[in-house]
Amino acid sequence: MLLRLQKGLADRQLAAVLELARGLGYQSRFLDLERELVRLDGPGAPDHRSLFEDLAGVRTVLDAGEALERHERAGRPDRVVKVAEARFGGGDLSLIAGPCAVEDGARLIEIAREAREQGATLLRGGAFKPRTSPYSFQGLGRRGLDLLSRVRAEVGLGIVTEVLETREVEHVAEIADMIQIGARSMHSSPLLLEVGRTGKPVLLKRGFGSTVREFLLAAEFLLSTGNESIVLCERGVRGFDSVTRNLLDVGAVAYLKQATHLPVIIDPSHAAGRADLVRAVARAGVAAGADGLIVEVNPHPEEAHSDGAQAISIPELGRIVEDTRALAGLDGRRFVQPQIVGLTA
Ligand code: PEP
Ligand code: MN
């Protein structure tokens, strides 16, 4: 590992750095006369980089060397995350589609069937909704989970649904094939750990004000539990213009594909915030290298209690699938189709 220390370090601070290094089994060697660059030779472990970064005397970890964090690409091939029929990573792209929130059983079945016919392998729908106002619709809660599990049995689509708090993790894990941690919860380490420990695949969304490093460290919390079925989701960061709801960070998608072996998908719905722009934003994200998409779809958006303005129609979902398949094909990747389409008839 290579550390750059603060300039003019007090003896106490320097001693703390060297003491930590010795305690972890490293040999330290200064590389310059100013004693600012220090090389550590030793075991390397995923937690060591952060331990040094947290010391007041350390300006930056220039090279983590052997002390790799679990999310780091470090020459590893893509981790392929399989959830029901979906596969993310390793050249496979899958589509998660469904309404923003679970509202009505019959409507949910209709959307699930139609989304599957268009190529979705997973159904999304929130039973617990993170809302900006306490007076907005907060989701149906456990009743919503029951509806999701019924649709799963009837339509044969795996379920992706969000959990907001640790005490609901067990209930959500019972019915979800993939547990979503939303943008607002990305920084909640107790929730990350609790969800990670279920061993279920996790869809981790980037906070709208979070750096890429913070996003990767949130994934690291999940990975630290031994759960490796993690899919990252870029859903747009906050910009200064209200024309779109958020800004899909396509640069971050391309960067993440280099920096981590975990699959990365995009959410063009929450990025655009308006149905007429979702398709274009989806194309951009897939072209940047995304391993799939999560899209809000609703044939009756005017009745939705949340995010109706960004819900696309079923035919528009079909067009996004066509675009995705074509774009994926350009660089030798594949769109994963539901296997038994007849099941939905
Ligand atoms: C959602 O997926 O409905 C949602 C609330 O997303 P985000 O956490 O990205 O805002
Ligand atoms: Mn939504």
Coordinates of C-alpha atoms and ligand atoms in Angstrom, one line a residue:
M1 CA 0.0 0.0 0.0
L2 CA 1.2 3.6 -0.7
L3 CA 0.2 6.4 1.6
R4 CA 0.6 10.2 1.3
L5 CA 0.8 11.7 4.7
Q6 CA -0.2 15.2 5.7
K7 CA 2.6 17.8 5.3
G8 CA 4.5 18.7 8.5
L9 CA 3.0 15.9 10.5
A10 CA 3.2 16.1 14.3
D11 CA 5.2 13.3 15.9
R12 CA 2.1 11.9 17.6
Q13 CA 0.2 11.7 14.3
L14 CA 3.1 10.0 12.5
A15 CA 3.4 7.5 15.4
A16 CA -0.3 6.7 15.1
V17 CA 0.1 5.8 11.4
L18 CA 3.2 3.7 12.0
E19 CA 1.6 2.0 15.0
L20 CA -1.5 1.0 13.0
A21 CA 0.7 -0.3 10.2
R22 CA 2.7 -2.4 12.6
G23 CA -0.4 -3.7 14.4
L24 CA -1.8 -4.9 11.1
G25 CA 1.4 -6.6 10.2
Y26 CA 2.9 -4.1 7.7
Q27 CA 6.5 -3.0 7.4
S28 CA 6.8 0.7 6.7
R29 CA 9.3 2.5 4.5
F30 CA 9.6 6.2 3.7
L31 CA 10.1 6.9 0.0
D32 CA 11.1 10.6 0.3
L33 CA 13.2 12.8 2.4
E34 CA 10.2 14.9 3.5
R35 CA 8.7 11.7 5.0
E36 CA 5.4 12.2 3.2
L37 CA 5.3 9.1 1.1
V38 CA 5.2 5.8 3.0
R39 CA 5.1 2.4 1.5
L40 CA 3.6 -0.4 3.5
D41 CA 4.5 -4.1 2.8
G42 CA 2.3 -6.6 4.4
P43 CA -0.8 -8.7 4.3
G44 CA -3.5 -6.5 2.6
A45 CA -7.1 -7.0 3.5
P46 CA -10.4 -5.4 2.3
D47 CA -10.7 -3.3 5.5
H48 CA -7.2 -1.9 5.6
R49 CA -7.6 1.0 3.1
S50 CA -10.4 2.6 5.1
L51 CA -8.6 2.2 8.4
F52 CA -5.7 4.3 7.1
E53 CA -7.9 6.8 5.3
D54 CA -9.6 7.5 8.7
L55 CA -6.4 8.6 10.4
A56 CA -5.8 12.4 10.7
G57 CA -2.2 12.0 9.6
V58 CA -3.1 10.4 6.3
R59 CA -3.8 12.7 3.3
T60 CA -4.7 10.0 0.9
V61 CA -4.2 6.3 0.1
L62 CA -2.4 6.6 -3.3
D63 CA -2.4 2.9 -4.0
A64 CA -4.3 0.3 -2.0
G65 CA -2.0 -2.4 -3.4
E66 CA -2.9 -5.7 -2.0
A67 CA -5.5 -4.2 0.4
L68 CA -8.3 -4.6 -2.1
E69 CA -11.9 -3.8 -1.2
R70 CA -14.4 -6.5 -2.2
H71 CA -16.1 -4.4 -4.8
E72 CA -12.9 -3.7 -6.8
R73 CA -12.5 -5.0 -10.3
A74 CA -8.8 -5.7 -10.0
G75 CA -8.7 -7.7 -13.1
R76 CA -11.6 -9.9 -12.1
P77 CA -14.3 -10.9 -14.7
D78 CA -17.8 -9.6 -14.3
R79 CA -19.8 -11.1 -11.5
V80 CA -23.0 -12.4 -13.0
V81 CA -26.0 -11.9 -10.7
K82 CA -28.9 -14.3 -11.4
V83 CA -32.3 -13.6 -10.1
A84 CA -35.2 -15.9 -11.2
E85 CA -34.9 -15.8 -15.0
A86 CA -32.9 -12.5 -15.0
R87 CA -29.1 -12.3 -15.4
F88 CA -27.1 -9.2 -14.9
G89 CA -23.4 -8.9 -16.0
G90 CA -21.0 -10.9 -18.1
G91 CA -22.6 -9.5 -21.3
D92 CA -26.2 -10.3 -20.2
L93 CA -28.7 -7.5 -19.8
S94 CA -32.1 -7.9 -18.1
L95 CA -35.2 -5.8 -17.7
I96 CA -37.0 -5.1 -14.5
A97 CA -40.3 -3.4 -15.1
G98 CA -43.5 -2.6 -13.2
P99 CA -45.4 0.2 -11.5
C100 CA -43.8 2.6 -9.0
A101 CA -46.0 1.3 -6.2
V102 CA -48.2 -1.7 -5.6
E103 CA -51.7 -0.3 -5.5
D104 CA -54.2 -2.9 -6.7
G105 CA -53.9 -6.7 -7.2
A106 CA -55.8 -6.9 -10.6
R107 CA -53.9 -4.0 -12.0
L108 CA -50.6 -5.5 -10.9
I109 CA -51.3 -8.8 -12.6
E110 CA -52.2 -7.0 -15.8
I111 CA -49.0 -5.0 -15.7
A112 CA -46.9 -8.0 -14.9
R113 CA -48.3 -10.1 -17.8
E114 CA -47.8 -7.3 -20.3
A115 CA -44.3 -6.4 -19.0
R116 CA -43.3 -10.0 -19.3
E117 CA -44.6 -10.2 -22.8
Q118 CA -42.4 -7.3 -23.8
G119 CA -39.3 -8.9 -22.3
A120 CA -39.2 -8.1 -18.6
T121 CA -37.8 -11.0 -16.5
L122 CA -38.5 -9.3 -13.1
L123 CA -41.5 -7.3 -11.8
R124 CA -40.8 -4.1 -9.8
G125 CA -43.3 -2.5 -7.4
G126 CA -43.0 -0.8 -4.0
A127 CA -45.0 -2.0 -1.1
F128 CA -43.1 0.4 1.2
K129 CA -42.6 3.8 -0.5
P130 CA -40.0 6.4 0.5
R131 CA -41.9 9.6 0.0
T132 CA -40.9 13.2 0.3
S133 CA -44.1 14.2 2.2
P134 CA -45.6 12.3 5.1
Y135 CA -49.0 13.1 3.6
S136 CA -48.3 11.3 0.3
F137 CA -49.3 7.6 -0.3
Q138 CA -46.7 5.6 1.7
G139 CA -47.5 2.2 0.0
L140 CA -49.7 -0.7 1.1
G141 CA -47.0 -2.2 3.4
R142 CA -47.4 -5.8 4.2
R143 CA -50.6 -6.0 2.2
G144 CA -48.6 -4.9 -0.8
L145 CA -46.1 -7.7 -0.2
D146 CA -49.0 -10.3 -0.2
L147 CA -50.2 -8.9 -3.5
L148 CA -46.7 -9.2 -5.0
S149 CA -46.3 -12.8 -3.9
R150 CA -49.7 -13.6 -5.5
V151 CA -48.6 -12.1 -8.7
R152 CA -45.4 -14.0 -8.6
A153 CA -47.2 -17.3 -8.3
E154 CA -49.7 -16.4 -11.0
V155 CA -47.5 -14.7 -13.6
G156 CA -44.1 -16.4 -12.9
L157 CA -42.1 -13.2 -12.7
G158 CA -39.5 -12.7 -10.0
I159 CA -40.1 -9.8 -7.7
V160 CA -38.0 -6.7 -6.9
T161 CA -39.3 -4.6 -4.0
E162 CA -37.9 -2.0 -1.7
V163 CA -37.3 -2.3 2.1
L164 CA -37.1 0.9 4.1
E165 CA -36.3 -0.2 7.6
T166 CA -34.5 -3.0 9.3
R167 CA -37.5 -4.4 11.1
E168 CA -39.3 -5.2 7.8
V169 CA -36.3 -6.9 6.2
E170 CA -37.4 -10.4 7.2
H171 CA -40.9 -9.9 5.8
V172 CA -39.6 -8.4 2.6
A173 CA -37.0 -11.2 2.2
E174 CA -39.8 -13.8 2.4
I175 CA -41.4 -12.7 -0.8
A176 CA -38.8 -10.7 -2.7
D177 CA -36.4 -12.4 -5.2
M178 CA -34.3 -9.3 -5.1
I179 CA -34.4 -6.6 -2.3
Q180 CA -34.2 -3.0 -3.4
I181 CA -32.4 -0.5 -1.2
G182 CA -33.5 2.9 -2.5
A183 CA -31.6 6.1 -3.1
R184 CA -32.7 7.6 0.2
S185 CA -31.5 4.6 2.1
M186 CA -28.2 4.1 0.5
H187 CA -26.3 5.6 3.4
S188 CA -28.1 3.5 6.1
S189 CA -25.4 1.1 7.1
P190 CA -27.6 -0.9 9.6
L191 CA -30.1 -1.5 6.7
L192 CA -27.3 -2.5 4.3
L193 CA -26.0 -5.0 6.8
E194 CA -29.4 -6.5 7.6
V195 CA -30.3 -6.8 4.0
G196 CA -26.9 -8.2 3.1
R197 CA -27.2 -10.9 5.8
T198 CA -30.4 -12.3 4.2
G199 CA -28.2 -13.6 1.4
K200 CA -30.9 -12.5 -1.2
P201 CA -29.8 -10.6 -4.3
V202 CA -29.8 -6.9 -3.7
L203 CA -30.5 -3.9 -6.0
L204 CA -28.6 -1.0 -4.5
K205 CA -29.6 2.4 -5.9
R206 CA -27.2 5.4 -5.8
G207 CA -28.2 8.3 -3.6
F208 CA -29.1 11.3 -5.7
G209 CA -26.4 13.3 -3.8
S210 CA -23.9 10.5 -3.3
T211 CA -20.4 10.3 -4.8
V212 CA -19.4 7.2 -6.7
R213 CA -17.0 6.3 -3.9
E214 CA -19.8 6.5 -1.3
F215 CA -21.9 4.3 -3.6
L216 CA -19.2 1.7 -3.9
L217 CA -18.7 1.8 -0.1
A218 CA -22.4 1.2 0.4
A219 CA -22.0 -1.9 -1.8
E220 CA -19.0 -2.8 0.3
F221 CA -21.2 -2.9 3.4
L222 CA -23.4 -5.5 1.6
L223 CA -20.3 -7.4 0.4
S224 CA -18.8 -7.4 3.9
T225 CA -21.7 -9.7 5.0
G226 CA -20.5 -12.3 2.5
N227 CA -23.4 -11.6 0.1
E228 CA -22.0 -11.2 -3.4
S229 CA -25.3 -10.9 -5.3
I230 CA -25.3 -7.2 -5.6
V231 CA -26.5 -5.1 -8.6
L232 CA -25.7 -1.4 -8.6
C233 CA -28.3 1.0 -10.0
E234 CA -27.5 4.5 -11.3
R235 CA -30.8 6.4 -11.1
G236 CA -29.8 10.0 -11.7
V237 CA -28.2 12.6 -9.5
R238 CA -29.6 16.0 -8.6
G239 CA -28.9 18.7 -11.1
F240 CA -29.7 22.4 -11.1
D241 CA -32.4 22.3 -13.8
S242 CA -36.0 21.1 -13.3
V243 CA -36.5 20.1 -17.0
T244 CA -35.7 16.6 -16.0
R245 CA -36.1 15.2 -12.5
N246 CA -32.5 14.1 -12.2
L247 CA -29.4 13.7 -14.4
L248 CA -28.5 10.1 -15.4
D249 CA -24.8 10.0 -14.7
V250 CA -23.7 8.0 -17.8
G251 CA -20.1 8.8 -17.0
A252 CA -20.5 7.0 -13.7
V253 CA -22.0 4.0 -15.4
A254 CA -18.9 3.7 -17.7
Y255 CA -16.6 4.3 -14.7
L256 CA -18.3 1.8 -12.5
K257 CA -18.0 -0.9 -15.3
Q258 CA -14.2 -0.4 -15.0
A259 CA -14.0 0.1 -11.2
T260 CA -16.1 -2.9 -10.0
H261 CA -16.9 -6.4 -11.1
L262 CA -20.5 -5.9 -9.9
P263 CA -23.2 -5.5 -12.5
V264 CA -24.5 -1.9 -13.0
I265 CA -28.0 -1.1 -14.3
I266 CA -29.8 2.1 -14.9
D267 CA -33.1 3.6 -13.9
P268 CA -34.1 5.9 -16.7
S269 CA -37.5 6.6 -15.1
H270 CA -36.4 8.3 -11.9
A271 CA -33.6 10.0 -13.9
A272 CA -35.9 11.5 -16.6
G273 CA -39.0 12.0 -14.4
R274 CA -41.2 12.3 -17.5
A275 CA -42.5 9.5 -19.7
D276 CA -41.5 11.1 -23.0
L277 CA -37.8 11.2 -22.2
V278 CA -37.4 7.7 -20.6
R279 CA -36.6 5.9 -23.8
A280 CA -33.8 8.3 -24.9
V281 CA -32.3 8.2 -21.4
A282 CA -32.5 4.4 -21.4
R283 CA -30.6 4.3 -24.7
A284 CA -27.8 6.5 -23.3
G285 CA -27.4 4.3 -20.3
V286 CA -27.3 1.1 -22.2
A287 CA -24.8 2.6 -24.7
A288 CA -22.6 3.6 -21.7
G289 CA -22.4 -0.1 -20.7
A290 CA -25.3 -0.8 -18.3
D291 CA -26.1 -4.4 -17.6
G292 CA -29.8 -3.9 -17.6
L293 CA -32.6 -1.5 -16.7
I294 CA -35.3 -0.9 -14.2
V295 CA -38.3 0.9 -15.7
E296 CA -41.6 2.2 -14.3
V297 CA -44.5 1.1 -16.5
N298 CA -48.2 1.7 -16.0
P299 CA -50.9 1.5 -18.6
H300 CA -53.1 3.8 -16.4
P301 CA -50.5 6.4 -15.2
E302 CA -53.2 9.0 -14.5
E303 CA -54.5 6.8 -11.7
A304 CA -51.1 6.1 -10.0
H305 CA -50.6 7.5 -6.5
S306 CA -46.9 8.0 -7.2
D307 CA -44.6 8.8 -10.1
G308 CA -47.4 8.7 -12.7
A309 CA -45.7 11.4 -14.8
Q310 CA -42.7 9.1 -15.5
A311 CA -44.6 5.8 -16.1
I312 CA -44.4 4.7 -19.7
S313 CA -46.9 2.7 -21.7
I314 CA -46.5 -1.0 -22.5
P315 CA -45.8 -0.3 -26.2
E316 CA -43.1 2.2 -25.2
L317 CA -41.6 -0.5 -23.0
G318 CA -41.5 -2.8 -26.1
R319 CA -39.6 -0.1 -28.0
I320 CA -37.1 0.2 -25.1
V321 CA -36.5 -3.5 -25.3
E322 CA -35.9 -3.3 -29.0
D323 CA -33.4 -0.5 -28.5
T324 CA -31.7 -2.4 -25.7
R325 CA -31.3 -5.6 -27.7
A326 CA -29.9 -3.7 -30.7
L327 CA -27.5 -1.6 -28.6
A328 CA -26.3 -4.7 -26.6
G329 CA -25.7 -6.5 -29.9
L330 CA -23.4 -3.8 -31.1
D331 CA -20.8 -4.9 -28.6
G332 CA -21.5 -8.6 -28.5
R333 CA -23.9 -8.5 -25.5
R334 CA -27.3 -10.1 -25.1
F335 CA -30.7 -9.1 -23.8
V336 CA -32.1 -11.9 -21.6
Q337 CA -35.6 -12.8 -22.7
P338 CA -38.2 -14.5 -20.4
Q339 CA -38.0 -18.2 -21.2
I340 CA -41.6 -19.4 -21.2
V341 CA -43.5 -16.5 -22.7
G342 CA -46.6 -18.7 -23.1
L343 CA -47.0 -18.8 -19.3
T344 CA -48.5 -15.3 -19.4
A345 CA -51.3 -16.1 -21.9
Ligands
PEP1 C1 -38.4 3.7 -6.8 O1 -37.7 2.8 -7.4 O2 -39.6 3.7 -6.8 C2 -37.7 4.7 -6.0 C3 -38.2 5.3 -5.0 O3 -36.4 4.9 -6.5 P1 -35.2 5.8 -5.9 O4 -34.9 5.2 -4.5 O5 -34.2 5.7 -6.9 O6 -35.8 7.2 -5.7
MN2 MN -41.0 5.6 -8.3

